[in-house]
Tab-separated table of C-alpha atoms in Angstrom:
chain	number	residue	atom	x	y	z
D	1	MET	CA	-21.683	-6.038	-3.674
D	2	SER	CA	-18.392	-6.254	-5.755
D	3	THR	CA	-17.132	-9.144	-7.292
D	4	SER	CA	-13.566	-7.092	-8.218
D	5	PRO	CA	-11.147	-6.830	-5.600
D	6	VAL	CA	-11.515	-3.542	-3.307
D	7	THR	CA	-8.806	-1.432	-0.869
D	8	LEU	CA	-9.491	-0.510	2.379
D	9	MET	CA	-7.085	2.478	2.640
D	10	VAL	CA	-6.957	3.579	6.486
D	11	ALA	CA	-4.729	7.136	7.282
D	12	ARG	CA	-3.388	7.413	10.548
D	13	ARG	CA	-2.053	9.706	12.596
D	14	VAL	CA	0.459	8.439	14.960
D	15	ALA	CA	0.389	10.173	18.509
D	16	LYS	CA	2.883	12.094	20.298
D	17	GLY	CA	5.338	9.311	21.607
D	18	ARG	CA	3.826	6.074	20.430
D	19	TYR	CA	5.879	5.629	17.113
D	20	GLU	CA	6.708	2.054	18.888
D	21	GLU	CA	3.155	1.060	19.918
D	22	LEU	CA	1.607	2.179	16.805
D	23	MET	CA	4.050	-0.091	14.454
D	24	ALA	CA	3.582	-3.398	16.396
D	25	TRP	CA	-0.339	-2.587	16.665
D	26	LEU	CA	-0.411	-1.605	12.700
D	27	ARG	CA	1.261	-5.398	12.925
D	28	GLU	CA	-1.319	-7.177	14.605
D	29	GLY	CA	-3.807	-5.668	12.518
D	30	GLU	CA	-2.000	-7.010	9.156
D	31	GLN	CA	-1.853	-10.770	11.127
D	32	LEU	CA	-5.662	-10.670	12.108
D	33	ALA	CA	-6.079	-9.800	8.724
D	34	THR	CA	-4.708	-13.097	7.039
D	35	ASP	CA	-7.363	-15.236	9.330
D	36	PHE	CA	-10.133	-14.222	6.941
D	37	PRO	CA	-11.356	-15.285	3.680
D	38	GLY	CA	-10.925	-13.409	0.895
D	39	TYR	CA	-7.513	-11.475	2.251
D	40	LEU	CA	-5.043	-10.673	-0.548
D	41	GLY	CA	-2.585	-8.922	1.243
D	42	SER	CA	-1.754	-5.492	3.596
D	43	GLY	CA	0.272	-2.909	3.653
D	44	VAL	CA	1.824	0.494	6.042
D	45	LEU	CA	3.141	3.236	4.239
D	46	ALA	CA	5.563	5.409	5.471
D	47	PRO	CA	4.242	8.912	5.515
D	48	PRO	CA	6.260	11.683	3.758
D	49	PRO	CA	8.711	13.372	4.917
D	50	ASN	CA	7.626	16.502	7.940
D	51	ASP	CA	4.478	13.966	8.285
D	52	ASP	CA	3.048	11.600	10.739
D	53	GLU	CA	0.164	9.917	8.712
D	54	PHE	CA	0.960	6.505	7.674
D	55	GLN	CA	-1.599	4.927	5.089
D	56	ILE	CA	-2.621	1.303	6.200
D	57	ILE	CA	-3.739	-0.667	3.231
D	58	PHE	CA	-6.137	-4.245	3.248
D	59	ARG	CA	-6.986	-5.868	0.354
D	60	PHE	CA	-9.771	-8.140	0.142
D	61	ALA	CA	-11.173	-10.549	-2.691
D	62	ASP	CA	-14.323	-8.528	-2.897
D	63	GLU	CA	-16.699	-6.009	-1.086
D	64	LYS	CA	-18.690	-8.902	0.661
D	65	THR	CA	-15.124	-10.321	2.524
D	66	LEU	CA	-13.686	-6.892	3.291
D	67	HIS	CA	-17.029	-6.414	5.003
D	68	ALA	CA	-17.103	-9.406	6.961
D	69	TRP	CA	-13.616	-8.558	7.787
D	70	GLU	CA	-14.822	-5.024	8.345
D	71	PHE	CA	-17.476	-5.504	10.873
D	72	SER	CA	-16.094	-8.534	12.867
D	73	ALA	CA	-15.761	-8.708	16.817
D	74	SER	CA	-11.914	-9.123	16.004
D	75	ARG	CA	-11.159	-6.688	14.445
D	76	GLY	CA	-13.598	-4.309	16.791
D	77	ALA	CA	-10.960	-5.292	19.438
D	78	TRP	CA	-7.911	-4.457	17.458
D	79	LEU	CA	-9.242	-1.167	16.936
D	80	SER	CA	-10.037	-0.289	20.013
D	81	ARG	CA	-6.704	-1.554	21.998
D	82	GLY	CA	-5.212	0.393	19.525
D	83	SER	CA	-7.097	3.731	19.752
D	84	ASP	CA	-4.800	5.890	22.201
D	85	LEU	CA	-2.320	5.369	19.674
D	86	PHE	CA	-3.503	7.235	17.307
D	87	ALA	CA	-5.433	10.884	16.189
D	88	ASP	CA	-7.196	11.585	13.100
D	89	PRO	CA	-8.114	8.147	11.424
D	90	SER	CA	-9.863	8.019	8.107
D	91	GLU	CA	-11.164	5.460	5.874
D	92	HIS	CA	-11.979	4.803	2.301
D	93	ARG	CA	-12.086	1.935	-0.450
D	94	VAL	CA	-10.061	2.527	-3.169
D	95	ARG	CA	-10.353	0.810	-6.524
D	96	GLY	CA	-7.048	-0.186	-8.644
D	97	ILE	CA	-3.260	1.256	-7.928
D	98	ASP	CA	-5.167	4.316	-6.610
D	99	GLY	CA	-4.939	3.150	-3.578
D	100	TRP	CA	-0.450	2.925	-3.489
D	101	PHE	CA	-0.732	6.722	-4.252
D	102	GLY	CA	-2.515	8.594	-1.698
D	103	ALA	CA	-6.449	9.744	-1.137
D	104	ALA	CA	-8.780	11.260	-3.909
D	105	GLY	CA	-8.133	14.508	-4.998
D	106	ALA	CA	-4.058	14.253	-3.323
D	107	ARG	CA	-3.447	11.653	-6.480
D	108	PRO	CA	-0.301	12.350	-8.371
D	109	PRO	CA	-0.939	12.490	-12.287
D	110	ARG	CA	-1.542	8.689	-13.488
D	111	TRP	CA	1.438	9.010	-15.541
D	112	LYS	CA	3.896	10.072	-13.056
D	113	GLN	CA	1.654	6.599	-10.871
D	114	ALA	CA	2.748	4.637	-14.107
D	115	VAL	CA	6.651	5.754	-14.063
D	116	ALA	CA	7.254	4.873	-10.457
D	117	ILE	CA	5.401	1.517	-10.429
D	118	TRP	CA	7.494	0.952	-13.899
D	119	LEU	CA	10.593	1.911	-12.009
D	120	ALA	CA	9.874	-0.514	-9.232
D	121	PHE	CA	8.872	-3.264	-11.982
D	122	PHE	CA	11.643	-2.811	-14.335
D	123	PRO	CA	14.655	-3.328	-12.113
D	124	VAL	CA	13.003	-6.704	-9.905
D	125	SER	CA	11.815	-8.062	-12.827
D	126	LEU	CA	15.193	-7.774	-15.266
D	127	LEU	CA	17.160	-8.992	-12.014
D	128	PHE	CA	14.677	-11.786	-11.497
D	129	ASN	CA	15.310	-13.132	-15.581
D	130	PHE	CA	18.941	-13.008	-15.045
D	131	VAL	CA	18.977	-14.893	-11.942
D	132	LEU	CA	16.235	-17.532	-12.780
D	133	GLY	CA	16.096	-16.862	-16.647
D	134	PRO	CA	18.295	-20.028	-17.475
D	135	LEU	CA	16.398	-22.086	-14.832
D	136	LEU	CA	13.705	-21.298	-16.208
D	137	SER	CA	13.579	-21.097	-20.142
D	138	GLU	CA	13.426	-25.003	-19.819
D	139	LEU	CA	9.251	-23.976	-19.361
D	140	GLU	CA	6.811	-23.459	-21.715
D	141	LEU	CA	5.494	-20.054	-22.093
D	142	GLY	CA	2.362	-20.087	-19.743
D	143	PRO	CA	4.101	-22.267	-16.684
D	144	ARG	CA	7.234	-19.484	-16.955
D	145	VAL	CA	5.078	-16.894	-17.012
D	146	LEU	CA	3.348	-18.494	-14.372
D	147	VAL	CA	6.297	-18.534	-12.277
D	148	SER	CA	7.211	-14.974	-12.863
D	149	THR	CA	4.100	-13.753	-11.905
D	150	LEU	CA	3.442	-15.822	-8.956
D	151	ALA	CA	7.269	-14.495	-7.324
D	152	LEU	CA	7.539	-10.980	-8.452
D	153	THR	CA	3.694	-10.124	-7.768
D	154	PRO	CA	3.918	-10.045	-4.080
D	155	LEU	CA	7.461	-8.744	-4.095
D	156	MET	CA	6.017	-5.759	-5.578
D	157	VAL	CA	3.379	-5.341	-3.845
D	158	TYR	CA	5.050	-5.585	-0.184
D	159	TRP	CA	8.273	-4.226	-1.067
D	160	PHE	CA	8.923	-2.077	-4.244
D	161	ILE	CA	5.922	-0.611	-5.371
D	162	PRO	CA	5.818	1.356	-1.311
D	163	LEU	CA	9.612	1.623	-1.770
D	164	SER	CA	8.792	3.633	-5.487
D	165	THR	CA	6.191	5.445	-3.747
D	166	HIS	CA	8.498	6.086	-1.193
D	167	LEU	CA	11.593	7.068	-2.661
D	168	LEU	CA	9.556	9.396	-5.286
D	169	ALA	CA	7.281	10.454	-2.909
D	170	ASN	CA	8.566	14.786	-3.242
D	171	TRP	CA	7.813	14.183	-7.105
D	172	LEU	CA	4.760	12.464	-6.672
D	173	HIS	CA	3.344	14.980	-4.798
D	174	PRO	CA	5.342	18.300	-4.884
D	175	ALA	CA	4.930	20.954	-2.219
D	176	PRO	CA	2.633	24.227	-3.642
D	177	ALA	CA	5.201	26.015	-4.945
D	178	PRO	CA	5.389	29.620	-2.055
D	179	ARG	CA	3.702	32.206	-3.033
D	180	LYS	CA	4.966	35.543	-3.884
D	181	ALA	CA	4.816	38.611	-1.581
D	182	SER	CA	3.211	40.836	-4.089
D	183	GLU	CA	0.524	37.600	-5.015
D	184	ALA	CA	-0.225	37.685	-1.108
D	185	ALA	CA	-1.235	41.806	-1.400
D	186	ALA	CA	-3.121	41.414	-3.980
């Protein structure tokens, strides 16, 4: 069993006409996960343009705590209640930042991932330091960094990295170029 954090990435394609119900069901699942030991966070990534497949991310402290939640009776009941809200479910585990950028084989190059994270982190960090820097300047380096990372990490994980990846979706995952008629005929 792993002793490092594990992310379970779940893909759910919304059933026709069931968007609002699916969103409420997803929020319920996120709330359910918060009651389990080892829970580190979760989020829902909206589908790219012209798609209806949501990515739901659940992060746990390790494989053991994820397993306890994954095979719990309460999660099983939650999945049953929502079974008619989605189609084509798939699940897989990822480690590190890969969970924010899609399934294996569909992830953008690491340099694009780094740019997307930096574009989210830089302005938020700059604003944080501009607004709170004078208040924190009296603190020693260790406590100052502790306060800033405690404040910025949840903001980044829940809001700004998902926002960045959503806004940059077409750049991170460009559509394949259409084939020319001469190539198709060959």
